[in-house]
Amino acid sequence: VSTSRFDRLETEGEILRAGSGVLLSRAASLALKCGLTGFEFAAGIPGTVGGACVMNAGAYGSETKDVLLSATVLTPEGQIKRIPAEELELGYRTSCIPGNGYVVLEAEYALKRGEPEAIKARMDELSAKRREKQPLEYPSAGSTFKRPQGHFAGQLIQEAGLKGFTLGGAAVSEKHAGFVINRGGATCADVKELIRQIQERVFAQAGVRLLD
């Protein structure tokens, strides 16, 4: 597989094609430039097209599955397959991709024609919401835990008294308890141990098991 495929980014009519290594922000910028709507939600998600397919990334009421047409994958047997979105078992932060050992090479999105001014306004609105509620001033991998059924992870963490809880260079954000941030010099071990302790404390407090 040519590595250039991972960085491919183009539109054809209302179809957006992006290699798995393309940043979601870059893909959203092209959609805006071409007057295509439907991808605004992804503009501020800190990840790539491939990762978004694997976990059905989403934000502010929209998910990858809402616009994904297909994913082209490399199978464990070395075959390249184009799989329609409806066969990827896309659910809340999940898909069949990791379980099948697939490597995402490319994704196709079905978008719609829109007004660039309206698309930009929606992106700006979501960006403002992120700046207000999320700790964008620190490095993080976004929201750390999946939303437990009937609960909000950040609220459970806050109720367990863990806002600002620090281990090494890793910490629970004071702004949004659902984010584990790097205050400076955090190691992978710091982050993993902090997550483990959060899960342990929340389970002891609320009886809810947080999944990362």
Tab-separated table of C-alpha atoms in Angstrom:
chain	number	residue	atom	x	y	z
A	1	VAL	CA	0.000	0.000	0.000
A	2	SER	CA	1.439	3.363	-1.028
A	3	THR	CA	1.898	5.679	1.949
A	4	SER	CA	0.637	8.590	-0.178
A	5	ARG	CA	-2.819	7.044	0.139
A	6	PHE	CA	-2.879	7.878	3.840
A	7	ASP	CA	-2.574	11.595	3.043
A	8	ARG	CA	-5.034	11.724	0.164
A	9	LEU	CA	-7.686	14.429	0.408
A	10	GLU	CA	-10.092	15.407	-2.361
A	11	THR	CA	-13.707	16.044	-3.236
A	12	GLU	CA	-15.810	14.834	-6.136
A	13	GLY	CA	-19.221	16.447	-6.253
A	14	GLU	CA	-20.662	15.964	-2.765
A	15	ILE	CA	-18.240	13.145	-1.886
A	16	LEU	CA	-15.240	13.858	0.342
A	17	ARG	CA	-12.412	11.300	0.192
A	18	ALA	CA	-9.711	11.332	2.831
A	19	GLY	CA	-6.781	9.094	3.684
A	20	SER	CA	-6.679	7.642	7.175
A	21	GLY	CA	-3.773	9.873	8.201
A	22	VAL	CA	-5.564	13.113	7.351
A	23	LEU	CA	-6.436	15.280	10.344
A	24	LEU	CA	-10.162	15.793	10.806
A	25	SER	CA	-9.574	19.534	11.017
A	26	ARG	CA	-7.915	19.491	7.585
A	27	ALA	CA	-10.748	17.469	6.047
A	28	ALA	CA	-13.290	19.865	7.561
A	29	SER	CA	-11.393	22.829	6.126
A	30	LEU	CA	-11.598	21.339	2.629
A	31	ALA	CA	-15.314	20.686	3.070
A	32	LEU	CA	-15.763	24.348	4.021
A	33	LYS	CA	-13.704	25.524	1.056
A	34	CYS	CA	-15.838	23.417	-1.300
A	35	GLY	CA	-19.137	24.517	0.252
A	36	LEU	CA	-19.979	21.053	1.630
A	37	THR	CA	-21.918	20.721	4.877
A	38	GLY	CA	-22.189	17.821	7.315
A	39	PHE	CA	-18.599	17.672	8.544
A	40	GLU	CA	-18.619	20.750	10.792
A	41	PHE	CA	-18.785	18.635	13.965
A	42	ALA	CA	-15.396	17.083	13.192
A	43	ALA	CA	-13.453	20.325	12.752
A	44	GLY	CA	-12.320	20.503	16.383
A	45	ILE	CA	-11.903	16.790	17.160
A	46	PRO	CA	-8.205	16.091	17.854
A	47	GLY	CA	-7.706	13.047	15.659
A	48	THR	CA	-7.425	11.553	12.207
A	49	VAL	CA	-9.862	10.152	9.675
A	50	GLY	CA	-8.710	6.598	10.427
A	51	GLY	CA	-9.179	6.951	14.155
A	52	ALA	CA	-12.586	8.551	13.646
A	53	CYS	CA	-13.728	5.530	11.622
A	54	VAL	CA	-12.469	3.081	14.238
A	55	MET	CA	-14.257	4.775	17.134
A	56	ASN	CA	-17.132	6.466	15.293
A	57	ALA	CA	-15.889	9.806	16.597
A	58	GLY	CA	-18.492	12.442	17.231
A	59	ALA	CA	-19.306	15.695	18.972
A	60	TYR	CA	-22.244	17.990	19.628
A	61	GLY	CA	-24.933	15.590	18.488
A	62	SER	CA	-23.251	14.357	15.293
A	63	GLU	CA	-21.171	11.250	14.652
A	64	THR	CA	-18.970	9.864	11.911
A	65	LYS	CA	-21.656	7.338	10.990
A	66	ASP	CA	-24.005	10.203	10.038
A	67	VAL	CA	-21.858	11.078	7.015
A	68	LEU	CA	-19.574	8.087	6.398
A	69	LEU	CA	-20.263	6.376	3.094
A	70	SER	CA	-17.560	3.712	3.220
A	71	ALA	CA	-14.131	2.827	4.576
A	72	THR	CA	-11.382	1.184	2.574
A	73	VAL	CA	-9.401	-1.197	4.789
A	74	LEU	CA	-6.480	-3.587	4.672
A	75	THR	CA	-7.482	-6.991	6.057
A	76	PRO	CA	-5.192	-9.257	8.112
A	77	GLU	CA	-4.900	-11.425	4.979
A	78	GLY	CA	-3.488	-8.514	3.003
A	79	GLN	CA	-6.606	-7.767	0.956
A	80	ILE	CA	-7.851	-4.247	0.313
A	81	LYS	CA	-11.618	-3.998	0.775
A	82	ARG	CA	-14.083	-1.144	0.472
A	83	ILE	CA	-16.700	-1.673	3.178
A	84	PRO	CA	-20.007	0.251	3.205
A	85	ALA	CA	-20.607	2.189	6.414
A	86	GLU	CA	-23.680	0.121	7.280
A	87	GLU	CA	-21.468	-2.981	7.532
A	88	LEU	CA	-18.982	-1.404	9.946
A	89	GLU	CA	-21.245	-1.822	13.003
A	90	LEU	CA	-20.768	1.811	13.988
A	91	GLY	CA	-22.074	2.493	17.480
A	92	TYR	CA	-21.237	4.775	20.385
A	93	ARG	CA	-17.445	5.081	20.088
A	94	THR	CA	-17.158	1.646	18.546
A	95	SER	CA	-17.037	-0.285	15.267
A	96	CYS	CA	-16.138	-3.748	14.024
A	97	ILE	CA	-12.815	-2.482	12.631
A	98	PRO	CA	-10.469	-3.366	15.538
A	99	GLY	CA	-12.164	-6.687	16.222
A	100	ASN	CA	-11.635	-7.759	12.622
A	101	GLY	CA	-8.024	-6.602	12.592
A	102	TYR	CA	-8.650	-4.095	9.810
A	103	VAL	CA	-6.331	-1.171	9.099
A	104	VAL	CA	-8.209	1.837	7.737
A	105	LEU	CA	-6.650	3.224	4.558
A	106	GLU	CA	-9.253	5.710	3.401
A	107	ALA	CA	-12.776	6.970	4.042
A	108	GLU	CA	-15.506	8.375	1.843
A	109	TYR	CA	-18.055	10.810	3.234
A	110	ALA	CA	-21.385	11.763	1.691
A	111	LEU	CA	-21.889	15.466	2.348
A	112	LYS	CA	-24.351	18.037	1.004
A	113	ARG	CA	-24.120	21.389	-0.700
A	114	GLY	CA	-24.296	24.278	1.719
A	115	GLU	CA	-23.534	27.963	2.078
A	116	PRO	CA	-19.885	28.536	3.067
A	117	GLU	CA	-20.938	31.380	5.387
A	118	ALA	CA	-23.344	29.096	7.272
A	119	ILE	CA	-20.789	26.282	7.419
A	120	LYS	CA	-18.143	28.643	8.796
A	121	ALA	CA	-20.615	30.065	11.311
A	122	ARG	CA	-21.422	26.568	12.604
A	123	MET	CA	-17.709	25.719	12.909
A	124	ASP	CA	-17.102	28.955	14.802
A	125	GLU	CA	-20.051	28.226	17.106
A	126	LEU	CA	-18.743	24.762	17.978
A	127	SER	CA	-15.210	26.117	18.398
A	128	ALA	CA	-16.476	28.705	20.882
A	129	LYS	CA	-18.285	25.989	22.850
A	130	ARG	CA	-15.086	23.946	23.015
A	131	ARG	CA	-13.006	26.888	24.222
A	132	GLU	CA	-15.592	27.650	26.906
A	133	LYS	CA	-16.016	24.134	28.260
A	134	GLN	CA	-12.865	22.181	27.385
A	135	PRO	CA	-9.254	22.571	28.619
A	136	LEU	CA	-7.810	23.430	25.207
A	137	GLU	CA	-4.922	25.275	26.835
A	138	TYR	CA	-3.401	21.914	27.833
A	139	PRO	CA	-2.453	18.867	25.720
A	140	SER	CA	-4.980	16.062	25.968
A	141	ALA	CA	-6.503	13.311	23.862
A	142	GLY	CA	-9.963	14.793	24.199
A	143	SER	CA	-12.683	13.379	26.406
A	144	THR	CA	-11.089	10.420	28.213
A	145	PHE	CA	-14.019	8.187	29.122
A	146	LYS	CA	-17.035	6.821	27.286
A	147	ARG	CA	-20.372	8.143	28.505
A	148	PRO	CA	-21.871	5.547	30.893
A	149	GLN	CA	-25.531	4.758	30.278
A	150	GLY	CA	-27.682	7.132	32.296
A	151	HIS	CA	-24.723	9.199	33.518
A	152	PHE	CA	-22.081	11.694	32.454
A	153	ALA	CA	-18.471	10.695	33.087
A	154	GLY	CA	-17.326	14.210	33.972
A	155	GLN	CA	-20.104	14.628	36.520
A	156	LEU	CA	-19.306	11.292	38.195
A	157	ILE	CA	-15.615	12.208	38.389
A	158	GLN	CA	-16.432	15.609	39.853
A	159	GLU	CA	-18.812	14.078	42.412
A	160	ALA	CA	-16.003	11.733	43.466
A	161	GLY	CA	-13.945	14.815	44.356
A	162	LEU	CA	-11.392	14.264	41.617
A	163	LYS	CA	-11.400	17.617	39.798
A	164	GLY	CA	-7.761	18.721	39.738
A	165	PHE	CA	-6.543	15.317	40.971
A	166	THR	CA	-2.921	15.003	39.821
A	167	LEU	CA	-0.501	12.142	39.345
A	168	GLY	CA	2.928	13.037	38.009
A	169	GLY	CA	2.380	15.363	35.076
A	170	ALA	CA	-1.138	14.102	34.385
A	171	ALA	CA	-4.224	15.673	35.937
A	172	VAL	CA	-8.000	15.746	35.869
A	173	SER	CA	-8.961	19.062	34.281
A	174	GLU	CA	-10.377	21.739	36.579
A	175	LYS	CA	-12.486	23.027	33.674
A	176	HIS	CA	-14.021	19.690	32.612
A	177	ALA	CA	-13.493	16.622	34.790
A	178	GLY	CA	-13.974	14.296	31.804
A	179	PHE	CA	-10.572	15.312	30.429
A	180	VAL	CA	-7.194	13.979	31.557
A	181	ILE	CA	-4.642	16.654	30.667
A	182	ASN	CA	-0.866	16.903	30.526
A	183	ARG	CA	0.210	19.690	32.867
A	184	GLY	CA	3.794	19.171	31.748
A	185	GLY	CA	6.052	16.135	31.478
A	186	ALA	CA	3.283	13.547	31.887
A	187	THR	CA	4.349	10.046	30.921
A	188	CYS	CA	2.172	7.310	29.483
A	189	ALA	CA	2.474	5.562	32.851
A	190	ASP	CA	1.205	8.703	34.627
A	191	VAL	CA	-1.865	8.890	32.395
A	192	LYS	CA	-2.665	5.173	32.638
A	193	GLU	CA	-2.337	5.131	36.417
A	194	LEU	CA	-4.425	8.284	36.779
A	195	ILE	CA	-7.154	6.714	34.636
A	196	ARG	CA	-7.017	3.533	36.733
A	197	GLN	CA	-7.376	5.489	39.971
A	198	ILE	CA	-10.260	7.547	38.574
A	199	GLN	CA	-12.071	4.354	37.554
A	200	GLU	CA	-11.470	2.837	40.987
A	201	ARG	CA	-12.673	5.917	42.902
A	202	VAL	CA	-15.771	6.461	40.763
A	203	PHE	CA	-16.749	2.800	41.049
A	204	ALA	CA	-16.346	2.935	44.834
A	205	GLN	CA	-18.374	6.168	45.020
A	206	ALA	CA	-21.128	5.553	42.453
A	207	GLY	CA	-20.946	1.899	41.480
A	208	VAL	CA	-20.347	2.865	37.837
A	209	ARG	CA	-17.453	1.443	35.829
A	210	LEU	CA	-15.949	4.087	33.540
A	211	LEU	CA	-14.535	2.803	30.265
A	212	ASP	CA	-11.677	4.602	28.532
